[in-house]
């Protein structure tokens, strides 16, 4: 469509044109309709929170299947239903963000320091305006206020295209889950890796997985747990090549070449330098390397003068009673699985993570 054609559209025509191409728009009218349907008295359809809490849709009205994927790996994935009344009322498009957003209204606070560190990496500018000044004034309290009703981020596992019958599969997650210190969702990351993302992104907290079909118009269609766990399913087998093709097309249009997803801090064996130490990580453990040559005052290193203290959320290294490193950790360690050793004049501290996950950084505070 040409620019002239777009300029001649009515607002309603422009909205439909964008929705048909997979661009999610939630208008004030949409929000009003969702609220009216979901608070409609005894005959209202079940909310997503009610479905998750009951993990059963027996006796409920029919709907479009989607998947609940908890971060706690001891809990099973479950099939939920997107109520047909809600789908019909909103008249098409991807309705799942409007339906699941209430699940993310959990009242949990946002880490102010982590927010400021991540503000340039995540799409948080929309909450503060575009100017640098407005960004510096954005506080965790303000961000918590504007996301208190739930804030949904949509991550494409695979986008609709002619090679997959114009069906896309998406993860729906808490947009500020990392800032709330929600636990890492390893199953969601594994699913993204199976779709060709390398390294796989981190997802925080419980997530949902849904499917859309973009032709002849964007709408939600069924997906269930078997579609996710069965690696022989066609969509999952073809996702890596389709994502590569999509990225190549984007690079061609934008003039960029070889865009890659950045590695997470401290992974792939690449250490991160900090004041007085460096560190690396895997999903299972952190490793902190502390050079002791600067604290021995030219004397031979005396192992008996080394003291390493492991707490669940802190590591402290002392030499001759003086503090060398004191690090408050982003998440928790299994203290019984922690140890240290010497490699020449370098102290190697190994901490076993309590939960298998990649941390966005080592320290709790920047």
Coordinates of N, CA and C in Angstrom, one line a residue, residues 115-329:
X115 N 16.0 -1.2 37.1 CA 15.2 -0.5 36.1 C 16.1 0.5 35.4
X116 N 16.9 1.3 36.1 CA 17.7 2.3 35.4 C 18.8 1.7 34.6
X117 N 19.3 0.5 35.0 CA 20.3 -0.2 34.2 C 19.7 -0.7 32.9
X118 N 18.4 -1.2 33.0 CA 17.8 -1.8 31.8 C 17.0 -0.9 31.0
X119 N 16.9 0.3 31.4 CA 15.9 1.2 30.7 C 16.3 1.5 29.2
X120 N 17.5 1.4 28.9 CA 17.9 1.6 27.5 C 17.8 0.3 26.7
X121 N 17.8 -0.8 27.4 CA 17.7 -2.1 26.7 C 16.3 -2.6 26.5
X122 N 15.4 -2.2 27.3 CA 14.0 -2.6 27.2 C 13.2 -1.4 26.7
X123 N 12.0 -1.7 26.2 CA 11.2 -0.7 25.6 C 10.4 0.0 26.7
X124 N 11.1 0.7 27.6 CA 10.5 1.4 28.7 C 10.3 2.9 28.4
X125 N 10.8 3.4 27.3 CA 10.7 4.8 27.0 C 9.3 5.3 26.9
X126 N 8.4 4.4 26.4 CA 7.0 4.7 26.2 C 6.3 5.2 27.5
X127 N 6.9 4.7 28.7 CA 6.3 5.1 29.9 C 6.8 6.5 30.5
X128 N 7.8 7.0 29.8 CA 8.3 8.3 30.3 C 8.4 9.4 29.3
X129 N 8.1 9.1 28.0 CA 8.3 10.1 27.0 C 9.6 9.8 26.4
X130 N 10.0 10.6 25.3 CA 11.1 10.3 24.5 C 12.4 11.1 24.9
X131 N 12.2 12.1 25.7 CA 13.4 12.9 26.1 C 14.3 12.3 27.1
X132 N 15.6 12.6 27.1 CA 16.5 12.1 28.1 C 16.1 12.6 29.5
X133 N 15.6 13.8 29.6 CA 15.2 14.4 30.9 C 14.0 13.6 31.5
X134 N 13.0 13.2 30.7 CA 11.9 12.5 31.2 C 12.3 11.1 31.6
X135 N 13.3 10.5 30.9 CA 13.8 9.2 31.3 C 14.5 9.2 32.7
X136 N 15.2 10.3 33.0 CA 15.9 10.4 34.3 C 14.9 10.6 35.4
X137 N 13.7 11.1 35.1 CA 12.7 11.3 36.1 C 11.8 10.1 36.4
X138 N 11.9 9.1 35.5 CA 11.1 7.9 35.6 C 11.6 7.1 36.8
X139 N 10.7 6.9 37.8 CA 11.1 6.1 39.0 C 10.4 4.8 38.9
X140 N 10.9 3.9 39.8 CA 10.3 2.5 39.9 C 8.8 2.7 40.3
X141 N 8.5 3.7 41.2 CA 7.2 3.8 41.7 C 6.3 4.3 40.6
X142 N 6.8 5.2 39.7 CA 6.0 5.6 38.6 C 5.7 4.5 37.6
X143 N 6.8 3.7 37.3 CA 6.6 2.6 36.4 C 5.7 1.5 37.0
X144 N 5.8 1.3 38.3 CA 4.9 0.4 38.9 C 3.4 0.8 38.8
X145 N 3.2 2.2 38.9 CA 1.9 2.7 38.8 C 1.3 2.5 37.4
X146 N 2.1 2.8 36.4 CA 1.5 2.7 35.0 C 1.4 1.2 34.5
X147 N 2.1 0.3 35.2 CA 2.0 -1.1 34.8 C 1.2 -1.9 35.9
X148 N 0.5 -1.2 36.8 CA -0.2 -1.9 37.9 C -1.3 -2.8 37.4
X149 N -1.9 -2.4 36.3 CA -3.0 -3.2 35.7 C -2.6 -4.4 34.9
X150 N -1.3 -4.5 34.8 CA -0.7 -5.6 34.0 C -0.1 -5.0 32.7
X151 N 1.1 -5.5 32.4 CA 1.7 -5.0 31.2 C 2.3 -6.2 30.4
X152 N 1.9 -6.4 29.2 CA 2.2 -7.6 28.4 C 3.2 -7.3 27.3
X153 N 4.3 -8.1 27.3 CA 5.2 -8.1 26.2 C 5.0 -9.3 25.3
X154 N 5.0 -9.2 24.0 CA 4.8 -10.3 23.1 C 6.1 -10.6 22.4
X155 N 6.5 -11.9 22.5 CA 7.8 -12.3 21.9 C 7.5 -13.3 20.8
X156 N 7.9 -13.1 19.6 CA 7.6 -14.0 18.5 C 8.5 -15.3 18.4
X157 N 8.0 -16.4 18.7 CA 8.7 -17.7 18.5 C 8.9 -17.9 17.0
X158 N 7.8 -17.6 16.2 CA 7.9 -17.6 14.8 C 6.8 -16.8 14.3
X159 N 7.0 -16.0 13.2 CA 6.1 -15.0 12.7 C 5.3 -15.6 11.6
X160 N 4.1 -15.1 11.4 CA 3.3 -15.7 10.2 C 4.0 -15.4 8.9
X161 N 3.9 -16.4 8.0 CA 4.5 -16.2 6.7 C 3.9 -17.2 5.7
X162 N 4.2 -17.0 4.4 CA 3.6 -17.9 3.4 C 4.1 -19.4 3.6
X163 N 5.3 -19.6 4.3 CA 5.8 -20.9 4.5 C 5.2 -21.7 5.6
X164 N 4.5 -21.0 6.5 CA 3.8 -21.7 7.6 C 2.3 -21.4 7.6
X165 N 1.8 -21.2 6.5 CA 0.3 -21.0 6.3 C -0.2 -19.8 7.1
X166 N 0.8 -18.8 7.2 CA 0.5 -17.5 7.9 C 0.1 -17.7 9.3
X167 N 0.7 -18.7 10.0 CA 0.4 -18.9 11.4 C 1.7 -18.6 12.2
X168 N 1.6 -17.7 13.2 CA 2.7 -17.4 14.1 C 2.4 -17.9 15.5
X169 N 3.5 -18.1 16.2 CA 3.4 -18.6 17.6 C 4.2 -17.6 18.5
X170 N 3.5 -17.1 19.6 CA 4.1 -16.1 20.4 C 4.1 -16.4 21.9
X171 N 5.1 -15.9 22.6 CA 5.1 -16.0 24.1 C 4.6 -14.6 24.6
X172 N 3.7 -14.7 25.6 CA 3.2 -13.5 26.2 C 3.7 -13.5 27.7
X173 N 4.4 -12.4 28.0 CA 5.1 -12.4 29.3 C 4.9 -11.1 30.0
X174 N 5.2 -11.0 31.2 CA 5.2 -9.8 32.0 C 6.3 -8.9 31.5
X175 N 6.0 -7.7 31.0 CA 6.9 -6.8 30.4 C 8.0 -6.3 31.4
X176 N 7.6 -6.3 32.7 CA 8.6 -5.8 33.7 C 8.9 -7.0 34.6
X177 N 8.8 -8.2 34.2 CA 9.1 -9.3 35.0 C 10.5 -9.4 35.6
X178 N 11.5 -9.0 34.8 CA 12.9 -9.0 35.3 C 13.0 -7.9 36.4
X179 N 12.4 -6.8 36.2 CA 12.5 -5.7 37.1 C 11.8 -6.0 38.5
X180 N 10.9 -7.0 38.4 CA 10.3 -7.5 39.7 C 11.0 -8.6 40.3
X181 N 12.2 -9.0 39.7 CA 12.9 -10.1 40.2 C 12.1 -11.4 40.2
X182 N 11.3 -11.6 39.2 CA 10.6 -12.9 39.0 C 11.6 -13.9 38.6
X183 N 11.3 -15.2 38.9 CA 12.2 -16.3 38.6 C 12.3 -16.5 37.1
X184 N 13.5 -17.0 36.7 CA 13.7 -17.3 35.3 C 12.8 -18.4 34.8
X185 N 12.3 -18.4 33.6 CA 11.5 -19.4 33.1 C 12.3 -20.2 32.1
X186 N 12.9 -21.3 32.6 CA 13.8 -22.1 31.7 C 13.1 -22.8 30.6
X187 N 11.9 -23.2 30.8 CA 11.2 -23.9 29.7 C 10.8 -23.0 28.6
X188 N 10.5 -21.7 28.9 CA 10.3 -20.7 27.8 C 11.5 -20.5 27.1
X189 N 12.7 -20.4 27.8 CA 14.0 -20.1 27.1 C 14.3 -21.3 26.2
X190 N 14.1 -22.5 26.7 CA 14.3 -23.7 25.9 C 13.5 -23.8 24.6
X191 N 12.2 -23.3 24.8 CA 11.4 -23.3 23.6 C 11.9 -22.3 22.6
X192 N 12.4 -21.2 23.0 CA 12.9 -20.2 22.1 C 14.2 -20.7 21.4
X193 N 15.0 -21.5 22.2 CA 16.2 -22.1 21.6 C 15.8 -23.1 20.5
X194 N 14.8 -23.8 20.7 CA 14.3 -24.8 19.7 C 13.8 -24.1 18.5
X195 N 13.4 -22.8 18.6 CA 13.0 -22.0 17.5 C 14.1 -21.3 16.8
X196 N 15.3 -21.5 17.2 CA 16.5 -21.0 16.5 C 17.1 -19.8 17.2
X197 N 16.6 -19.3 18.3 CA 17.3 -18.2 19.0 C 18.5 -18.6 19.7
X198 N 19.6 -18.0 19.4 CA 20.9 -18.4 20.0 C 21.7 -17.1 20.2
X199 N 22.1 -16.8 21.5 CA 21.6 -17.5 22.7 C 20.1 -17.3 22.9
X200 N 19.5 -18.2 23.6 CA 18.1 -18.1 23.9 C 17.8 -16.9 24.9
X201 N 16.8 -16.1 24.7 CA 16.6 -15.0 25.6 C 16.1 -15.6 27.0
X202 N 16.2 -14.7 28.0 CA 15.7 -15.0 29.3 C 14.2 -14.6 29.4
X203 N 13.4 -15.3 30.0 CA 12.0 -14.9 30.3 C 11.8 -15.0 31.8
X204 N 11.1 -14.1 32.4 CA 11.0 -14.0 33.8 C 9.5 -14.2 34.2
X205 N 9.3 -15.1 35.1 CA 8.0 -15.4 35.6 C 7.2 -16.3 34.7
X206 N 5.9 -16.6 35.1 CA 5.1 -17.4 34.3 C 4.7 -16.7 33.0
X207 N 4.6 -17.5 31.9 CA 4.3 -17.0 30.6 C 3.1 -17.8 30.0
X208 N 2.6 -17.3 28.9 CA 1.6 -18.0 28.1 C 2.1 -18.1 26.6
X209 N 1.7 -19.1 25.9 CA 2.0 -19.3 24.5 C 0.7 -19.4 23.7
X210 N 0.7 -18.6 22.7 CA -0.5 -18.6 21.8 C -0.2 -18.6 20.4
X211 N -1.2 -18.9 19.6 CA -1.0 -18.9 18.1 C -2.0 -18.0 17.4
X212 N -1.5 -17.3 16.3 CA -2.4 -16.5 15.6 C -2.3 -16.9 14.1
X213 N -3.3 -16.5 13.3 CA -3.3 -16.7 11.9 C -3.6 -15.3 11.3
X214 N -2.7 -14.9 10.3 CA -2.8 -13.5 9.8 C -3.6 -13.4 8.5
X215 N -3.9 -14.5 7.9 CA -4.7 -14.4 6.7 C -6.0 -15.2 6.8
X216 N -7.1 -14.6 6.3 CA -7.3 -13.4 5.6 C -7.2 -12.2 6.5
X217 N -7.4 -12.4 7.8 CA -7.3 -11.3 8.8 C -6.7 -11.9 10.1
X218 N -6.0 -11.1 10.9 CA -5.4 -11.5 12.1 C -6.4 -12.0 13.1
X219 N -6.2 -13.3 13.6 CA -7.1 -13.8 14.6 C -6.4 -14.9 15.4
X220 N -6.8 -15.2 16.6 CA -6.2 -16.3 17.4 C -6.7 -17.6 17.0
X221 N -5.9 -18.6 17.0 CA -6.2 -20.0 16.7 C -5.6 -20.9 17.7
X222 N -6.1 -22.2 17.7 CA -5.7 -23.1 18.8 C -4.2 -23.5 18.8
X223 N -3.7 -23.6 20.0 CA -2.4 -24.3 20.2 C -2.5 -25.0 21.6
X224 N -1.9 -26.2 21.8 CA -2.0 -26.8 23.1 C -0.6 -27.3 23.5
X225 N -0.6 -28.0 24.6 CA 0.7 -28.4 25.2 C 1.5 -29.3 24.3
X226 N 0.7 -30.2 23.6 CA 1.4 -31.2 22.7 C 2.1 -30.5 21.5
X227 N 1.5 -29.3 21.1 CA 2.2 -28.6 20.0 C 3.5 -28.0 20.5
X228 N 3.7 -27.9 21.8 CA 5.0 -27.4 22.3 C 6.0 -28.4 22.7
X229 N 5.5 -29.5 23.3 CA 6.4 -30.5 23.8 C 6.8 -31.5 22.7
X230 N 6.0 -31.7 21.6 CA 6.4 -32.6 20.6 C 7.2 -31.9 19.5
X231 N 8.5 -32.2 19.6 CA 9.5 -31.5 18.7 C 9.4 -31.8 17.2
X232 N 8.5 -32.9 16.9 CA 8.3 -33.2 15.5 C 7.2 -32.4 14.9
X233 N 6.5 -31.6 15.7 CA 5.5 -30.8 15.1 C 6.1 -29.8 14.0
X234 N 5.3 -29.7 12.9 CA 5.9 -29.0 11.8 C 6.3 -27.5 12.1
X235 N 5.5 -26.8 12.9 CA 5.8 -25.4 13.1 C 7.1 -25.3 13.9
X236 N 7.3 -26.2 14.8 CA 8.5 -26.2 15.6 C 9.8 -26.6 14.8
X237 N 9.6 -27.6 13.9 CA 10.7 -28.0 13.1 C 11.2 -27.0 12.1
X238 N 10.2 -26.2 11.6 CA 10.5 -25.2 10.6 C 10.9 -23.8 11.1
X239 N 10.6 -23.6 12.4 CA 10.8 -22.3 13.0 C 12.2 -21.7 12.9
X240 N 13.3 -22.5 13.1 CA 14.7 -22.0 13.0 C 14.9 -21.4 11.6
X241 N 14.6 -22.1 10.5 CA 14.9 -21.6 9.2 C 14.0 -20.4 8.8
X242 N 12.7 -20.4 9.3 CA 11.9 -19.3 9.1 C 12.3 -18.0 9.8
X243 N 12.9 -18.2 11.0 CA 13.4 -17.0 11.7 C 14.6 -16.5 11.0
X244 N 15.5 -17.3 10.5 CA 16.7 -16.9 9.8 C 16.2 -16.1 8.5
X245 N 15.3 -16.7 7.8 CA 14.8 -16.0 6.6 C 14.2 -14.6 6.9
X246 N 13.5 -14.5 8.0 CA 12.9 -13.3 8.4 C 14.0 -12.2 8.7
X247 N 15.0 -12.7 9.5 CA 16.1 -11.8 9.9 C 16.9 -11.3 8.6
X248 N 17.1 -12.2 7.7 CA 17.8 -11.8 6.5 C 17.0 -10.8 5.7
X249 N 15.7 -10.9 5.7 CA 14.8 -10.0 5.0 C 14.9 -8.6 5.7
X250 N 14.8 -8.6 7.0 CA 14.9 -7.4 7.8 C 16.3 -6.7 7.5
X251 N 17.3 -7.5 7.5 CA 18.7 -6.9 7.2 C 18.7 -6.3 5.8
X252 N 18.1 -6.9 4.9 CA 18.1 -6.4 3.5 C 17.4 -5.1 3.4
X253 N 16.2 -5.0 4.1 CA 15.4 -3.8 4.1 C 16.1 -2.6 4.8
X254 N 16.7 -2.9 6.0 CA 17.3 -1.9 6.8 C 18.7 -1.6 6.4
X255 N 19.4 -2.5 5.6 CA 20.8 -2.2 5.3 C 21.7 -2.8 6.3
X256 N 21.2 -3.4 7.3 CA 22.1 -4.0 8.4 C 22.5 -5.4 7.9
X257 N 23.7 -5.8 8.4 CA 24.2 -7.1 8.0 C 24.6 -7.9 9.3
X258 N 24.3 -9.1 9.3 CA 24.8 -10.0 10.4 C 24.3 -9.7 11.8
X259 N 23.1 -9.1 11.9 CA 22.6 -8.8 13.2 C 22.5 -10.0 14.1
X260 N 23.1 -10.0 15.2 CA 23.0 -11.2 16.1 C 22.4 -10.8 17.5
X261 N 21.8 -11.7 18.1 CA 21.3 -11.4 19.5 C 22.5 -11.5 20.4
X262 N 22.7 -10.4 21.2 CA 23.9 -10.4 22.1 C 23.9 -11.5 23.1
X263 N 25.1 -12.0 23.5 CA 25.2 -13.0 24.6 C 24.8 -12.3 25.9
X264 N 24.3 -13.1 26.8 CA 24.1 -12.7 28.2 C 25.4 -12.4 28.9
X265 N 25.4 -11.5 29.8 CA 26.6 -11.2 30.6 C 27.2 -12.4 31.2
X266 N 28.6 -12.5 31.0 CA 29.3 -13.6 31.7 C 29.1 -15.0 31.1
X267 N 28.4 -15.1 29.9 CA 28.2 -16.4 29.4 C 29.2 -16.7 28.2
X268 N 29.1 -17.9 27.7 CA 30.0 -18.3 26.6 C 31.5 -18.2 26.9
X269 N 31.8 -18.3 28.2 CA 33.1 -18.3 28.7 C 33.8 -16.9 28.6
X270 N 33.0 -15.9 28.3 CA 33.6 -14.5 28.2 C 33.4 -13.8 29.6
X271 N 34.5 -13.5 30.2 CA 34.4 -12.9 31.6 C 34.0 -11.5 31.5
X272 N 33.3 -11.0 32.6 CA 33.0 -9.6 32.8 C 33.9 -9.0 33.9
X273 N 34.5 -7.9 33.5 CA 35.4 -7.3 34.5 C 34.7 -6.4 35.4
X274 N 35.0 -6.5 36.7 CA 34.4 -5.6 37.7 C 35.6 -5.1 38.6
X275 N 35.3 -4.2 39.6 CA 36.3 -3.7 40.4 C 36.8 -4.8 41.4
X276 N 38.1 -5.2 41.2 CA 38.7 -6.2 42.1 C 38.5 -7.6 41.7
X277 N 37.7 -7.9 40.6 CA 37.5 -9.3 40.2 C 36.9 -9.3 38.8
X278 N 36.8 -10.5 38.3 CA 36.0 -10.8 37.1 C 35.1 -12.0 37.3
X279 N 34.1 -12.2 36.4 CA 33.2 -13.3 36.7 C 32.6 -13.8 35.4
X280 N 32.3 -15.1 35.4 CA 31.5 -15.8 34.3 C 30.4 -16.6 35.0
X281 N 29.5 -17.1 34.1 CA 28.4 -17.8 34.6 C 27.9 -18.9 33.6
X282 N 27.3 -19.9 34.1 CA 26.5 -20.8 33.3 C 25.1 -20.9 34.0
X283 N 24.2 -21.7 33.5 CA 22.9 -21.8 34.2 C 23.0 -22.3 35.6
X284 N 24.1 -23.2 35.8 CA 24.2 -23.9 37.1 C 25.0 -23.1 38.1
X285 N 26.0 -22.3 37.7 CA 26.9 -21.7 38.7 C 27.5 -20.4 38.2
X286 N 28.1 -19.7 39.2 CA 28.9 -18.5 38.9 C 30.3 -18.8 39.3
X287 N 31.3 -18.1 38.6 CA 32.7 -18.3 38.9 C 33.3 -16.9 39.0
X288 N 33.8 -16.6 40.2 CA 34.4 -15.2 40.4 C 35.9 -15.4 40.5
X289 N 36.7 -14.7 39.8 CA 38.2 -14.8 39.8 C 38.7 -13.5 40.5
X290 N 39.4 -13.7 41.6 CA 39.9 -12.5 42.4 C 41.4 -12.6 42.4
X291 N 42.1 -11.6 41.7 CA 43.6 -11.5 41.8 C 44.0 -11.1 43.2
X292 N 44.9 -11.8 43.8 CA 45.4 -11.5 45.2 C 46.7 -10.8 45.2
X293 N 47.3 -10.7 44.0 CA 48.7 -10.1 44.0 C 48.8 -8.7 44.5
X294 N 47.7 -7.9 44.4 CA 47.7 -6.6 44.9 C 47.5 -6.4 46.4
X295 N 47.2 -7.5 47.1 CA 46.9 -7.4 48.5 C 47.9 -8.1 49.3
X296 N 48.9 -8.8 48.7 CA 49.9 -9.5 49.5 C 51.1 -8.6 49.8
X297 N 51.1 -7.4 49.3 CA 52.2 -6.4 49.5 C 53.6 -7.0 49.2
X298 N 53.6 -7.7 48.1 CA 54.9 -8.3 47.6 C 55.4 -9.5 48.3
X299 N 54.6 -10.0 49.3 CA 55.0 -11.2 50.1 C 54.4 -12.4 49.4
X300 N 54.9 -13.6 49.7 CA 54.3 -14.8 49.2 C 52.9 -15.0 49.7
X301 N 52.0 -15.5 48.8 CA 50.6 -15.7 49.2 C 50.5 -16.8 50.2
X302 N 49.8 -16.4 51.3 CA 49.6 -17.3 52.4 C 48.1 -17.8 52.4
X303 N 47.9 -19.1 52.1 CA 46.6 -19.6 52.0 C 45.8 -19.5 53.3
X304 N 46.5 -19.6 54.4 CA 45.9 -19.6 55.7 C 45.2 -18.2 56.0
X305 N 45.6 -17.2 55.3 CA 45.1 -15.8 55.5 C 43.8 -15.5 54.7
X306 N 43.5 -16.5 53.8 CA 42.3 -16.3 53.0 C 41.0 -16.8 53.7
X307 N 40.0 -16.0 53.7 CA 38.7 -16.3 54.2 C 37.6 -16.0 53.2
X308 N 36.9 -17.0 52.8 CA 35.8 -16.8 51.9 C 34.5 -17.2 52.6
X309 N 33.5 -16.3 52.6 CA 32.2 -16.5 53.3 C 31.1 -16.5 52.2
X310 N 30.4 -17.6 52.3 CA 29.2 -17.7 51.3 C 27.9 -17.6 52.1
X311 N 27.1 -16.6 51.7 CA 25.7 -16.5 52.2 C 24.8 -16.8 51.0
X312 N 23.6 -17.0 51.2 CA 22.7 -17.3 50.1 C 22.7 -16.2 49.0
X313 N 22.9 -14.9 49.4 CA 22.8 -13.8 48.5 C 24.0 -12.9 48.5
X314 N 25.2 -13.5 49.0 CA 26.4 -12.6 49.2 C 27.6 -13.5 49.2
X315 N 28.7 -13.0 48.6 CA 30.0 -13.6 48.7 C 31.0 -12.6 49.2
X316 N 31.8 -12.9 50.2 CA 32.8 -12.0 50.8 C 34.1 -12.7 50.8
X317 N 35.2 -12.0 50.3 CA 36.5 -12.6 50.3 C 37.4 -11.6 51.1
X318 N 38.1 -12.2 52.1 CA 39.0 -11.4 52.9 C 40.4 -12.0 52.8
X319 N 41.4 -11.2 52.9 CA 42.8 -11.6 53.0 C 43.5 -10.9 54.2
X320 N 44.0 -11.6 55.1 CA 44.7 -11.0 56.3 C 43.7 -10.1 57.0
X321 N 42.4 -10.5 57.1 CA 41.4 -9.7 57.8 C 40.9 -8.5 57.0
X322 N 41.5 -8.2 55.9 CA 41.0 -7.1 55.0 C 40.1 -7.6 54.0
X323 N 39.0 -6.8 53.8 CA 38.0 -7.2 52.7 C 38.5 -6.9 51.3
X324 N 38.5 -7.9 50.5 CA 39.0 -7.8 49.1 C 37.8 -7.6 48.2
X325 N 36.8 -8.5 48.4 CA 35.6 -8.5 47.5 C 34.4 -8.7 48.4
X326 N 33.4 -7.9 48.2 CA 32.1 -8.1 49.0 C 31.0 -7.8 48.0
X327 N 30.4 -8.9 47.5 CA 29.4 -8.8 46.4 C 28.0 -9.3 46.9
X328 N 27.0 -8.4 46.9 CA 25.7 -8.8 47.0 C 25.1 -9.3 45.7
X329 N 24.6 -10.5 45.7 CA 24.3 -11.2 44.4 C 22.9 -10.9 43.9

